[in-house]
Structures are given as C-alpha cells and as structure tokens.
Coordinates of C-alpha atoms in Angstrom, one line a residue:
M1 CA -5.0 -49.7 -4.8
I2 CA -3.3 -53.1 -4.7
R3 CA -4.2 -55.8 -7.1
Q4 CA -1.2 -57.7 -5.9
H5 CA -0.4 -55.3 -8.6
I6 CA -0.5 -51.8 -7.2
A7 CA -2.0 -48.9 -9.1
I8 CA 0.7 -46.9 -10.7
V9 CA 1.5 -43.6 -8.9
T10 CA 2.9 -40.5 -10.5
L11 CA 6.6 -40.2 -9.7
A12 CA 8.6 -37.1 -9.3
A13 CA 12.0 -37.1 -10.9
F14 CA 14.4 -39.1 -8.8
A15 CA 18.1 -38.2 -8.4
L16 CA 20.3 -40.9 -9.8
V17 CA 21.4 -42.2 -6.4
A18 CA 21.8 -45.8 -5.4
C19 CA 22.7 -48.6 -3.3
G20 CA 24.8 -51.4 -1.9
T21 CA 24.3 -55.0 -1.2
G22 CA 22.8 -56.6 1.8
P23 CA 24.3 -58.7 4.6
G24 CA 26.6 -61.5 3.5
S25 CA 28.2 -59.9 0.5
G26 CA 31.8 -60.6 -0.2
D27 CA 34.5 -60.3 -2.8
A28 CA 33.9 -60.9 -6.5
S29 CA 34.9 -64.1 -8.0
D30 CA 38.3 -64.2 -9.7
G31 CA 36.7 -65.0 -13.1
S32 CA 34.7 -61.7 -13.0
A33 CA 37.8 -59.5 -12.7
A34 CA 38.4 -57.1 -15.6
S35 CA 41.7 -57.1 -17.3
T36 CA 43.8 -53.9 -17.7
Q37 CA 42.9 -54.0 -21.4
D38 CA 39.1 -54.2 -20.5
I39 CA 39.4 -51.2 -18.2
A40 CA 41.4 -49.2 -20.8
I41 CA 38.8 -50.0 -23.6
A42 CA 36.0 -49.1 -21.2
G43 CA 37.4 -45.7 -20.6
S44 CA 38.1 -44.9 -24.2
G45 CA 35.4 -42.3 -24.6
P46 CA 32.2 -42.1 -26.8
F47 CA 31.5 -44.8 -29.2
E48 CA 32.0 -43.9 -32.9
D49 CA 29.2 -42.6 -35.1
C50 CA 29.6 -43.8 -38.7
Y51 CA 27.2 -41.3 -40.2
Q52 CA 28.9 -38.4 -38.4
Q53 CA 32.3 -39.6 -39.7
A54 CA 31.0 -39.8 -43.3
A55 CA 30.2 -36.1 -43.0
F56 CA 27.1 -36.2 -45.2
G57 CA 25.5 -33.6 -42.9
T58 CA 21.7 -33.1 -43.2
D59 CA 21.7 -34.7 -46.7
L60 CA 21.5 -38.1 -45.1
P61 CA 19.4 -38.5 -42.0
V62 CA 20.5 -41.2 -39.5
P63 CA 18.1 -44.2 -39.3
G64 CA 16.0 -44.3 -36.2
V65 CA 16.8 -46.7 -33.4
E66 CA 14.7 -49.9 -33.6
R67 CA 16.1 -51.8 -30.6
E68 CA 17.8 -50.8 -27.4
L69 CA 19.2 -53.0 -24.6
F70 CA 19.8 -51.5 -21.2
V71 CA 22.2 -53.6 -19.0
I72 CA 21.9 -52.4 -15.4
I73 CA 24.6 -53.9 -13.1
D74 CA 24.4 -54.0 -9.4
Q75 CA 28.1 -53.6 -8.5
T76 CA 27.5 -54.8 -5.0
T77 CA 26.4 -58.3 -6.1
P78 CA 29.7 -60.3 -6.5
M79 CA 29.3 -62.3 -9.7
P80 CA 30.9 -65.7 -10.2
S81 CA 32.8 -66.2 -13.4
A82 CA 30.2 -68.5 -14.9
L83 CA 27.6 -65.8 -14.7
V84 CA 29.9 -63.2 -16.0
E85 CA 30.6 -65.4 -19.1
S86 CA 26.8 -66.0 -19.5
L87 CA 26.2 -62.3 -19.3
S88 CA 28.8 -61.7 -22.0
R89 CA 27.2 -64.4 -24.3
K90 CA 23.7 -63.1 -23.9
V91 CA 24.5 -59.5 -24.7
A92 CA 26.7 -60.7 -27.7
E93 CA 23.7 -62.7 -29.0
Y94 CA 21.4 -59.7 -28.7
L95 CA 23.8 -57.5 -30.6
A96 CA 24.3 -60.1 -33.3
G97 CA 20.6 -59.7 -34.1
G98 CA 21.1 -56.6 -36.2
S99 CA 21.4 -52.9 -35.7
A100 CA 20.7 -51.9 -32.1
K101 CA 21.7 -49.4 -29.4
I102 CA 23.0 -50.5 -26.0
T103 CA 23.2 -48.6 -22.7
V104 CA 25.2 -49.9 -19.8
A105 CA 24.4 -48.5 -16.4
S106 CA 25.3 -49.4 -12.8
F107 CA 24.6 -48.7 -9.2
S108 CA 26.5 -49.2 -6.0
A109 CA 26.5 -47.7 -2.5
N110 CA 24.6 -44.5 -2.0
T111 CA 27.6 -42.3 -1.1
A112 CA 29.3 -39.3 -2.6
S113 CA 31.4 -41.3 -4.9
N114 CA 29.1 -44.3 -5.6
F115 CA 25.7 -43.8 -7.2
A116 CA 23.4 -44.9 -10.0
T117 CA 24.8 -43.8 -13.4
V118 CA 24.8 -44.5 -17.1
N119 CA 28.4 -45.7 -17.9
F120 CA 28.2 -46.2 -21.6
T121 CA 26.0 -45.8 -24.6
G122 CA 26.8 -47.0 -28.1
E123 CA 24.9 -47.9 -31.3
A124 CA 25.4 -50.3 -34.2
Q125 CA 23.6 -48.0 -36.7
G126 CA 21.2 -49.1 -39.4
P127 CA 21.9 -49.2 -43.1
V128 CA 21.5 -46.3 -45.6
D129 CA 18.0 -45.7 -46.8
E130 CA 17.7 -47.3 -50.2
S131 CA 15.9 -44.3 -51.6
K132 CA 18.9 -42.0 -50.8
R133 CA 21.7 -44.1 -52.1
N134 CA 21.8 -42.8 -55.7
D135 CA 21.9 -39.2 -54.5
L136 CA 25.1 -39.7 -52.4
N137 CA 28.8 -39.2 -53.1
A138 CA 30.0 -42.7 -54.1
R139 CA 33.3 -42.4 -52.2
K140 CA 31.7 -41.2 -49.0
L141 CA 29.0 -43.9 -49.3
A142 CA 31.6 -46.6 -49.6
Q143 CA 33.4 -45.3 -46.5
L144 CA 30.1 -45.2 -44.6
E145 CA 29.1 -48.8 -45.5
T146 CA 32.6 -50.1 -44.5
C147 CA 32.2 -48.4 -41.2
L148 CA 28.7 -49.8 -40.7
A149 CA 29.8 -53.3 -41.5
Q150 CA 32.5 -53.1 -38.8
M151 CA 30.3 -51.5 -36.1
P152 CA 28.5 -54.5 -34.7
G153 CA 31.7 -56.3 -33.8
K154 CA 33.3 -53.2 -32.4
L155 CA 30.2 -52.5 -30.3
A156 CA 30.1 -56.0 -29.0
A157 CA 33.7 -55.8 -27.9
R158 CA 33.4 -52.4 -26.3
T159 CA 30.2 -53.4 -24.5
D160 CA 31.8 -56.5 -23.1
A161 CA 34.7 -54.5 -21.8
E162 CA 32.4 -52.0 -20.2
M163 CA 30.4 -54.7 -18.4
R164 CA 33.5 -56.6 -17.2
A165 CA 35.0 -53.4 -15.9
L166 CA 31.9 -52.8 -13.8
V167 CA 31.4 -56.3 -12.4
S168 CA 35.1 -56.4 -11.5
T169 CA 34.5 -54.5 -8.3
D170 CA 34.3 -56.6 -5.2
G171 CA 31.0 -56.9 -3.4
G172 CA 32.4 -55.0 -0.4
S173 CA 30.4 -54.7 2.8
F174 CA 27.7 -52.1 2.2
A175 CA 25.2 -51.0 4.9
S176 CA 22.3 -50.9 2.4
S177 CA 21.0 -52.2 -0.9
E178 CA 18.5 -49.8 -2.3
I179 CA 17.7 -51.6 -5.4
L180 CA 14.2 -50.2 -5.6
G181 CA 15.5 -46.6 -5.5
S182 CA 18.2 -47.3 -8.1
L183 CA 15.9 -49.0 -10.6
T184 CA 13.3 -46.2 -10.1
A185 CA 16.0 -43.6 -11.0
L186 CA 17.4 -45.5 -13.9
S187 CA 14.0 -46.3 -15.4
E188 CA 14.0 -42.6 -16.5
A189 CA 16.7 -43.4 -19.1
V190 CA 14.6 -46.3 -20.4
L191 CA 11.5 -44.2 -20.6
V192 CA 13.0 -41.5 -22.8
S193 CA 14.6 -43.9 -25.2
Q194 CA 13.3 -43.5 -28.7
A195 CA 13.7 -47.2 -29.5
R196 CA 10.6 -49.1 -30.6
D197 CA 11.7 -52.2 -28.8
K198 CA 13.2 -51.7 -25.3
T199 CA 14.8 -54.5 -23.3
V200 CA 16.3 -54.2 -19.8
L201 CA 18.7 -56.8 -18.3
V202 CA 19.2 -56.3 -14.5
V203 CA 22.2 -58.1 -13.1
S204 CA 21.6 -58.3 -9.4
D205 CA 20.7 -60.6 -6.5
M206 CA 17.5 -58.5 -6.2
L207 CA 17.6 -58.6 -2.4
E208 CA 16.5 -55.2 -1.2
H209 CA 18.1 -54.1 2.1
S210 CA 17.3 -50.5 2.8
S211 CA 15.3 -48.0 4.9
T212 CA 12.3 -49.0 2.8
T213 CA 12.4 -52.7 3.5
S214 CA 14.7 -55.7 3.8
F215 CA 14.4 -59.1 2.2
Y216 CA 17.1 -60.5 4.5
A217 CA 17.0 -62.5 7.7
D218 CA 20.3 -63.9 9.0
K219 CA 21.8 -64.0 5.5
S220 CA 18.8 -65.8 4.2
I221 CA 15.7 -64.5 2.3
R222 CA 13.0 -63.8 4.9
D223 CA 9.4 -64.7 4.5
F224 CA 7.4 -61.6 3.5
D225 CA 4.0 -60.6 2.2
V226 CA 4.3 -59.3 -1.4
G227 CA 1.3 -56.9 -1.2
A228 CA 2.6 -55.3 2.0
E229 CA 6.1 -54.9 0.5
L230 CA 4.7 -53.4 -2.7
Q231 CA 2.7 -50.9 -0.6
K232 CA 5.9 -49.8 1.1
A233 CA 7.4 -49.0 -2.4
V234 CA 4.3 -47.0 -3.2
D235 CA 4.5 -45.1 0.1
R236 CA 8.2 -44.2 -0.6
R237 CA 7.4 -43.3 -4.2
Q238 CA 9.7 -46.1 -5.5
L239 CA 7.9 -47.2 -8.6
G240 CA 9.5 -46.4 -11.9
D241 CA 8.4 -46.0 -15.5
F242 CA 10.2 -48.2 -18.0
G243 CA 8.1 -47.2 -21.0
G244 CA 6.7 -50.6 -21.6
A245 CA 10.1 -52.4 -21.7
K246 CA 10.7 -56.2 -21.4
V247 CA 12.8 -56.9 -18.3
Y248 CA 15.1 -59.8 -17.6
V249 CA 17.0 -60.5 -14.4
M250 CA 20.2 -62.4 -13.9
G251 CA 21.6 -63.3 -10.5
A252 CA 18.4 -63.3 -8.4
G253 CA 18.9 -64.8 -5.0
L254 CA 22.6 -65.4 -5.7
L255 CA 24.4 -66.8 -2.7
P256 CA 27.4 -64.8 -1.3
P257 CA 30.7 -66.1 -2.5
D258 CA 31.7 -67.0 1.1
S259 CA 28.7 -69.3 1.5
D260 CA 29.1 -72.9 2.5
A261 CA 29.4 -75.2 -0.6
A262 CA 26.2 -77.0 0.5
A263 CA 24.2 -73.8 1.0
T264 CA 21.0 -73.4 -1.0
R265 CA 18.1 -70.9 -1.4
D266 CA 14.6 -72.1 -0.3
A267 CA 12.4 -72.5 -3.4
A268 CA 9.4 -71.0 -1.8
Q269 CA 11.3 -67.9 -0.8
L270 CA 12.7 -67.5 -4.3
Y271 CA 9.1 -67.8 -5.7
T272 CA 8.1 -65.0 -3.3
L273 CA 11.0 -62.9 -4.5
K274 CA 10.1 -63.4 -8.1
N275 CA 6.5 -62.6 -7.4
F276 CA 7.4 -59.3 -5.7
W277 CA 9.6 -58.2 -8.6
Q278 CA 7.1 -59.3 -11.2
N279 CA 4.4 -57.1 -9.6
W280 CA 6.9 -54.3 -9.1
F281 CA 7.9 -54.2 -12.7
E282 CA 4.3 -54.5 -13.9
N283 CA 3.4 -51.5 -11.8
S284 CA 6.5 -49.7 -13.2
N285 CA 5.2 -50.0 -16.8
A286 CA 7.3 -53.0 -17.7
S287 CA 6.9 -56.8 -18.0
L288 CA 9.2 -59.3 -16.4
A289 CA 10.1 -61.7 -19.2
G290 CA 12.8 -63.7 -17.5
F291 CA 14.0 -64.2 -13.9
G292 CA 17.3 -66.0 -13.6
Q293 CA 17.8 -67.6 -10.2
P294 CA 20.6 -67.0 -10.6
E295 CA 21.2 -68.2 -14.3
L296 CA 19.0 -66.6 -16.9
I297 CA 17.9 -69.5 -19.1
S298 CA 16.0 -67.5 -21.8
S299 CA 17.5 -65.4 -24.5
L300 CA 17.0 -61.6 -24.5

C-alpha cells in the first residue's frame, strides 16, 4: 500500500553489490584528491582497541556503543573540494561529541571489482566503569586511560583519511547508478549495529539511473511521480531496514563538474527528488533529518 509512504515489505538478504553514476558524470575535482599519505593511512589495517591492548581480559568489560555514524560514499559522484572539506568538518564535529563508533562504506559500479562494501570501522571507546576502577591494576589502568584520551583524535584523523581516499576516485562514466540497490544492501550493516543512537550520512547526488528507474533526462532531473517511483522500488524489493537511524544526505542534485558555470538545478525538481528519498527512507525504517542540495547545512 502506498501512503506516499509505502508499506514496508520484508526484504531478503541482498548481496553487497552496487552502482555507478548517471549520465553527465565526470572527473573528481582537484581538491577532493587523496594524498599519498591519506591512502597509506587508509590502508593501515584495523583501528586500535585500547581495552584489548590493556590486556585486562574478562575482568573489565568494554563499554557498550552509545553512538555510531555510518558514512556511505557514492564513489561515482565527483565531489568538489568545498564539499569534501565540509564532509571532513561535519564528521570531525560528530566525533568531537564524545565516545562513538564510525563506519565508512562506499559503492561504485556494479562490476566484479566495484561493489558496495564496508571500508573501515573504528571506535573511540568509552571510559572505564567507575565501579570497576579500584579493582584494577593501577599501571594497566593508567595505560588504558592514556590510550582512551588519545583515541578520539586518532579516530578523527584515520576517518578523514579513509573518506578522502574514497572520494578521490574520478566519477568515471558508468552505465548505471543503482543507488537504491546499494543503500538497501548497506542498510543491513546499520540494522545490526548495537549502538543506541544510529546516524547515517549519504554522500551522493541521489540521482538513480538503473534498470529499476532513472531520474535523468538529458543530464537534467526529469519530472516524475513519487508514488509511482516508490512502487517500482517495492516491486524490485529495494527497500532497506536502517533500524530507526537518522539519515542525512550531502550532494543531492550535484551538477557534474563539466557543467556550464551558469547551470542550475530546477527547484521544483529538487523538491521532488527530496520528497522521493524522504518517503523511501521512511519506508526503510529511517528518518531523513537533513537533505543537502548539495551542501548539508545542519549538523549531524
């Protein structure tokens, strides 16, 4: 049933496969390119675990995750340098808010070597339970607290490197942009998160161009009926389950980098695009809290 909001359907497990960008994509802006150092840091393996390093074993349980941020990057949307810097600031602000876990995921062309995947997970772990402190070895406790104090800064730097390495790829010229299928697949990672507060940031132009449907018409956003397009997603079993997360979007309707300097997006078409995704996320057990067209004004 469609309430301009469709009834949620039960989804089978989706393979983590993904997409590309629609017509008119081009190379990424110079400012979004990752440095050699960024790429090296991004490939440096799992993020450290202070509690594991302290070797308390089962004597000291690790605090549960209160907050988790999922950054999902559409690698086929070329990001101008201003948006890359904005992305970096917003994620840093989120991590500055206290202990948190962060997951960086991406999707690209649906090919053998390009698919939706989780690229990085790290956590700035919470403090030691006050009721346990007097029972712990003082030297190990001091080492643990030193590690915990350094962790937020280390996590922010590592996350920034991971994101910059992902948005460094050029937009290419992909035949499809299966954003619906990718978000459906990646929603599974959000659903199983144990965090009490889940936030998702999608970095994409949000312009679907796939066998399910296309939002394009001659490099512009076509006029479309939201209810009809939502029904197509239902018919193709392309609704996710984000476990009640808040969702923010950055880059919606972003013009290709090779666009004329005077080119603009029609306000009515952007409204329709936002309306579609607001309904899609609502019917995927999430709420759209911010929709940057392309800049995201609100904080996470």
